[in-house]
Short mmCIF file of C-alpha atoms in Angstrom, two decimals:
data_model
loop_
_atom_site.label_atom_id
_atom_site.label_comp_id
_atom_site.label_asym_id
_atom_site.label_seq_id
_atom_site.Cartn_x
_atom_site.Cartn_y
_atom_site.Cartn_z
CA MET Q 491 35.56 75.77 16.23
CA SER Q 492 33.88 77.71 19.02
CA ILE Q 493 31.98 81.03 18.58
CA LYS Q 494 31.46 82.52 22.01
CA GLN Q 495 28.76 85.08 22.83
CA GLN Q 496 27.62 86.50 25.96
CA LEU Q 497 24.29 84.65 26.30
CA VAL Q 498 24.45 81.76 23.67
CA LEU Q 499 27.41 79.58 22.55
CA LEU Q 500 27.62 77.72 19.35
CA GLU Q 501 30.28 74.91 19.28
CA LYS Q 502 30.93 72.77 16.29
CA ASN Q 503 33.23 69.76 15.91
CA SER Q 504 34.76 68.06 12.84
CA GLN Q 505 32.14 65.43 12.74
CA GLY Q 506 29.37 67.96 11.84
CA ILE Q 507 27.88 68.21 15.36
CA ALA Q 508 26.81 71.65 16.39
CA GLU Q 509 25.94 72.44 19.97
CA LEU Q 510 23.87 75.41 20.61
CA ILE Q 511 24.23 76.35 24.31
CA ILE Q 512 22.08 78.63 26.52
CA ASN Q 513 24.80 80.17 28.72
CA ARG Q 514 23.06 81.94 31.65
CA PRO Q 515 23.40 79.45 34.57
CA GLU Q 516 23.39 82.30 37.11
CA VAL Q 517 19.70 82.74 36.34
CA HIS Q 518 18.93 79.07 35.66
CA ASN Q 519 19.09 79.82 31.81
CA ALA Q 520 16.01 81.97 31.74
CA PHE Q 521 15.61 83.55 28.49
CA ASP Q 522 14.86 87.18 27.53
CA ASP Q 523 14.57 89.06 24.22
CA ALA Q 524 18.38 89.00 23.92
CA VAL Q 525 18.74 85.21 24.31
CA ILE Q 526 15.78 84.73 21.89
CA GLU Q 527 17.49 86.99 19.26
CA GLN Q 528 20.80 85.11 19.59
CA LEU Q 529 19.08 81.69 19.42
CA ILE Q 530 17.18 82.71 16.18
CA GLU Q 531 20.50 84.00 14.60
CA GLN Q 532 22.22 80.72 15.39
CA LEU Q 533 19.42 78.59 14.28
CA GLU Q 534 19.21 80.44 10.91
CA ALA Q 535 22.97 80.05 10.57
CA THR Q 536 23.11 76.26 11.15
CA GLN Q 537 20.07 75.91 8.96
CA THR Q 538 22.18 76.73 6.02
CA ASP Q 539 25.59 75.58 7.13
CA PRO Q 540 26.50 72.56 4.92
CA ASP Q 541 29.06 71.43 7.68
CA VAL Q 542 26.49 70.95 10.31
CA ARG Q 543 24.67 67.61 10.10
CA VAL Q 544 23.08 67.44 13.64
CA LEU Q 545 22.09 70.24 16.09
CA VAL Q 546 22.19 69.62 19.74
CA LEU Q 547 20.28 72.15 22.06
CA ARG Q 548 21.56 72.29 25.68
CA SER Q 549 22.42 74.67 28.39
CA ARG Q 550 25.06 75.06 31.02
CA GLY Q 551 24.54 74.73 34.82
CA LYS Q 552 22.06 72.95 37.00
CA ASN Q 553 18.86 73.63 35.04
CA PHE Q 554 18.07 73.36 31.33
CA SER Q 555 15.90 76.53 31.61
CA ALA Q 556 13.54 78.24 34.15
CA GLY Q 557 11.59 79.80 31.07
CA ALA Q 558 11.12 83.46 30.68
CA ASP Q 559 13.37 85.83 32.59
CA LEU Q 560 11.60 87.76 35.45
CA ALA Q 561 13.17 90.99 34.63
CA TRP Q 562 12.25 90.69 31.00
CA MET Q 563 8.58 89.84 31.96
CA LYS Q 564 8.51 92.86 34.26
CA ARG Q 565 9.69 95.11 31.42
CA MET Q 566 7.20 93.70 29.07
CA ALA Q 567 4.26 94.19 31.56
CA ASN Q 568 4.93 97.93 31.29
CA ASN Q 569 4.87 97.90 27.43
CA THR Q 570 1.94 98.51 25.13
CA HIS Q 571 -0.06 95.86 23.60
CA ALA Q 572 1.51 96.35 20.21
CA GLU Q 573 4.90 96.22 21.86
CA ASN Q 574 4.03 92.87 23.52
CA ARG Q 575 2.64 91.52 20.13
CA ILE Q 576 6.06 92.16 18.53
CA ASP Q 577 7.87 90.63 21.54
CA ALA Q 578 5.71 87.53 21.67
CA GLY Q 579 6.15 87.40 17.80
CA ARG Q 580 9.89 86.91 18.21
CA LEU Q 581 9.45 84.11 20.65
CA ALA Q 582 7.05 82.54 18.17
CA THR Q 583 9.73 82.87 15.53
CA LEU Q 584 12.28 81.03 17.67
CA MET Q 585 9.92 78.14 18.19
CA GLU Q 586 9.20 78.10 14.43
CA ARG Q 587 12.84 78.21 13.43
CA LEU Q 588 13.60 75.37 15.89
CA ASN Q 589 10.58 73.22 14.91
CA ASN Q 590 11.23 73.57 11.28
CA HIS Q 591 15.07 73.42 11.30
CA SER Q 592 16.46 71.36 8.31
CA LYS Q 593 18.86 69.35 10.42
CA PRO Q 594 18.02 66.77 13.04
CA THR Q 595 17.75 68.46 16.44
CA ILE Q 596 18.30 66.94 19.84
CA ALA Q 597 17.50 68.60 23.22
CA LEU Q 598 19.42 67.58 26.40
CA ILE Q 599 17.38 68.26 29.43
CA GLN Q 600 18.77 68.63 33.03
CA GLY Q 601 17.18 70.07 36.05
CA ALA Q 602 14.08 72.25 35.41
CA ALA Q 603 12.65 72.92 32.02
CA TYR Q 604 9.78 75.30 32.81
CA GLY Q 605 7.37 77.53 30.77
CA GLY Q 606 8.80 78.27 27.32
CA ALA Q 607 11.63 75.77 27.88
CA VAL Q 608 8.98 72.93 27.52
CA GLY Q 609 8.31 74.57 24.04
CA LEU Q 610 11.95 74.36 23.21
CA ALA Q 611 11.87 70.67 23.93
CA ALA Q 612 8.68 70.08 22.12
CA CYS Q 613 10.16 71.72 19.05
CA CYS Q 614 13.20 69.39 18.80
CA ASP Q 615 13.07 65.95 16.93
CA ILE Q 616 14.61 64.04 19.79
CA VAL Q 617 14.57 64.77 23.57
CA ILE Q 618 16.84 62.98 26.00
CA ALA Q 619 16.43 63.91 29.69
CA ALA Q 620 18.07 63.11 33.02
CA ASP Q 621 15.92 61.09 35.32
CA SER Q 622 16.00 63.98 37.81
CA SER Q 623 14.71 66.69 35.48
CA ALA Q 624 11.29 68.20 35.77
CA PHE Q 625 8.87 69.78 33.46
CA CYS Q 626 6.28 72.54 34.32
CA LEU Q 627 3.80 74.67 32.18
CA SER Q 628 3.76 77.22 34.91
CA GLU Q 629 2.18 80.24 33.03
CA VAL Q 630 -1.18 80.32 34.70
CA LYS Q 631 0.49 80.66 38.20
CA ILE Q 632 1.26 84.31 37.25
CA GLY Q 633 -1.88 84.99 35.26
CA LEU Q 634 -0.46 84.08 31.80
CA ILE Q 635 -0.93 81.28 29.30
CA PRO Q 636 1.61 79.11 27.22
CA ALA Q 637 0.35 80.66 24.08
CA VAL Q 638 3.11 80.62 21.38
CA ILE Q 639 4.48 77.32 22.51
CA SER Q 640 1.08 75.68 22.64
CA PRO Q 641 0.98 74.34 18.98
CA TYR Q 642 4.17 72.38 19.61
CA VAL Q 643 3.42 71.21 23.20
CA VAL Q 644 -0.06 70.05 22.34
CA ARG Q 645 1.27 68.00 19.31
CA ALA Q 646 3.94 66.51 21.64
CA ILE Q 647 1.74 65.52 24.65
CA GLY Q 648 -1.73 65.58 23.17
CA GLU Q 649 -4.78 67.61 23.93
CA ARG Q 650 -5.75 65.44 27.02
CA GLN Q 651 -2.70 65.95 28.90
CA SER Q 652 -2.43 69.67 27.92
CA ARG Q 653 -5.79 70.17 29.35
CA ARG Q 654 -4.47 69.02 32.59
CA TYR Q 655 -1.15 70.64 32.79
CA PHE Q 656 -1.99 74.01 30.98
CA LEU Q 657 -4.50 74.59 33.80
CA SER Q 658 -2.82 72.91 36.82
CA ALA Q 659 0.69 74.09 36.22
CA GLU Q 660 1.84 70.96 38.14
CA PRO Q 661 5.39 69.84 37.59
CA PHE Q 662 5.86 66.41 36.02
CA SER Q 663 8.81 64.13 36.02
CA ALA Q 664 10.97 63.01 33.08
CA ARG Q 665 9.42 59.55 33.23
CA THR Q 666 5.82 61.16 32.96
CA ALA Q 667 7.07 63.32 30.08
CA GLN Q 668 8.34 60.22 28.30
CA GLN Q 669 4.96 58.49 28.80
CA TYR Q 670 3.23 61.56 27.33
CA GLY Q 671 5.60 61.63 24.35
CA LEU Q 672 7.49 64.82 25.11
CA VAL Q 673 10.75 62.90 26.08
CA HIS Q 674 12.20 60.03 24.06
CA GLU Q 675 14.94 58.74 26.38
CA VAL Q 676 15.47 59.04 30.04
CA VAL Q 677 18.98 58.45 31.44
CA GLU Q 678 19.79 57.78 35.25
CA ASN Q 679 21.83 60.90 35.83
CA VAL Q 680 23.08 64.10 34.23
CA GLU Q 681 26.41 62.61 33.67
CA GLN Q 682 24.93 60.25 31.20
CA LEU Q 683 23.41 62.81 28.97
CA ASP Q 684 26.60 63.27 26.93
CA GLU Q 685 26.84 59.48 26.33
CA ALA Q 686 23.25 59.19 25.15
CA CYS Q 687 23.71 62.10 22.93
CA ASP Q 688 26.95 60.69 21.43
CA ARG Q 689 25.01 57.40 20.74
CA MET Q 690 22.23 59.30 19.01
CA THR Q 691 24.43 61.52 16.91
CA ALA Q 692 26.45 58.47 15.92
CA THR Q 693 23.22 56.81 14.66
CA LEU Q 694 21.93 59.94 12.80
CA GLN Q 695 25.31 60.39 11.02
CA LYS Q 696 25.03 56.99 9.29
CA ASN Q 697 21.71 58.39 7.58
CA SER Q 698 21.48 60.43 4.42
CA PRO Q 699 21.52 64.24 5.38
CA GLN Q 700 18.99 64.76 2.36
CA GLY Q 701 16.85 61.89 3.39
CA MET Q 702 16.56 62.89 6.97
CA GLN Q 703 15.70 66.65 5.78
CA ALA Q 704 13.03 65.18 3.41
CA ALA Q 705 11.76 62.94 6.24
CA LYS Q 706 11.19 65.81 8.58
CA GLN Q 707 9.35 67.69 5.77
CA LEU Q 708 7.20 64.43 5.11
CA ILE Q 709 6.22 64.36 8.73
CA SER Q 710 5.07 67.95 8.67
CA ALA Q 711 3.11 67.37 5.42
CA VAL Q 712 1.16 64.37 6.69
CA SER Q 713 0.76 64.97 10.40
CA GLN Q 714 -2.71 65.56 11.49
CA LYS Q 715 -3.94 65.36 7.84
CA GLU Q 716 -6.85 63.45 6.65
CA ILE Q 717 -5.69 60.71 4.04
CA THR Q 718 -7.02 62.28 1.08
CA ALA Q 719 -6.13 61.60 -2.61
CA GLU Q 720 -4.23 64.84 -2.53
CA VAL Q 721 -2.10 63.57 0.42
CA ILE Q 722 -1.50 60.22 -1.17
CA ASP Q 723 -0.40 61.86 -4.47
CA ASP Q 724 2.00 64.08 -2.45
CA THR Q 725 3.67 61.18 -0.84
CA ALA Q 726 4.00 59.45 -4.03
CA ARG Q 727 5.76 62.52 -5.68
CA ARG Q 728 8.10 62.81 -2.59
CA ILE Q 729 9.40 59.33 -2.89
CA ALA Q 730 9.79 59.67 -6.66
CA ASP Q 731 11.79 62.92 -6.09
CA ILE Q 732 14.28 61.37 -3.58
CA ARG Q 733 14.55 58.19 -5.58
CA VAL Q 734 16.12 60.22 -8.45
CA SER Q 735 18.15 62.58 -6.37
CA ASP Q 736 21.92 62.27 -5.94
CA GLU Q 737 21.68 60.96 -2.44
CA GLY Q 738 18.84 58.60 -3.32
CA GLN Q 739 20.84 57.07 -6.11
CA GLU Q 740 23.91 56.76 -3.91
CA GLY Q 741 22.12 55.20 -1.04
CA LEU Q 742 20.41 52.58 -3.33
CA SER Q 743 23.80 51.94 -5.13
CA ALA Q 744 25.65 51.53 -1.86
CA PHE Q 745 22.96 49.06 -0.59
CA LEU Q 746 22.94 46.98 -3.61
CA GLN Q 747 26.79 47.02 -3.78
CA LYS Q 748 27.08 46.22 -0.16
CA ARG Q 749 29.25 49.13 0.64
CA LYS Q 750 28.96 52.20 2.89
CA PRO Q 751 27.26 55.32 1.23
CA ASN Q 752 29.50 58.39 0.79
CA TRP Q 753 27.82 60.41 3.58
CA ILE Q 754 29.34 58.06 6.23
CA GLN Q 755 32.63 59.48 7.46
CA GLU Q 756 35.32 56.97 8.20
#
């Protein structure tokens, strides 16, 4: 099934893999307010779609995304402070929706991933990049800051690297991004991105959908938290909850009976 739109495409297959595709190759997949709204719309739709098990974020053309569209930035520069707050709030909503999506998310990166595109990568659970790709937090070059993406980027690459790259606006390679924790896997060329994605989605499809969703929520619950009695009690409650759930019971039964659980499609 394919739902075509002007700026964003959503393509789904029978195995439960949905691809969310930024489709502006003529402007290096730069995003503006229209792209942001369409991405939010499709993220919210796939969030609640029971047929979607894995979400892949990618783009058409030579570059993943050049970041913010120049015409959009020029338009926003002429708007009021209040209008800019509203506009920035929609970008913040996009990042929050992607970061907290209930399904496993994979970003496939080719070419340039600049500005807000680094934020999109940081919000995904798994990032696979071509060796020739490059990342850049370029905002200060034009007098801006990577504000709404900063919570996610700082968590991904750490405060120390953020203090360098937020200020220097230097590009860094896919291999460097992997060292910093932004990228999980680097493939030799763009042609290998699909193969790497297929391997990862096949791995994810073997796992309990409910378990993966609960695992994502667990990470958010314990990340950056002091290990207090409250946190310990919360983790105990979470494992108890999932042990008695339908998928928890099915998974344990399948393991003990040496059979495949019912969420694995033959």
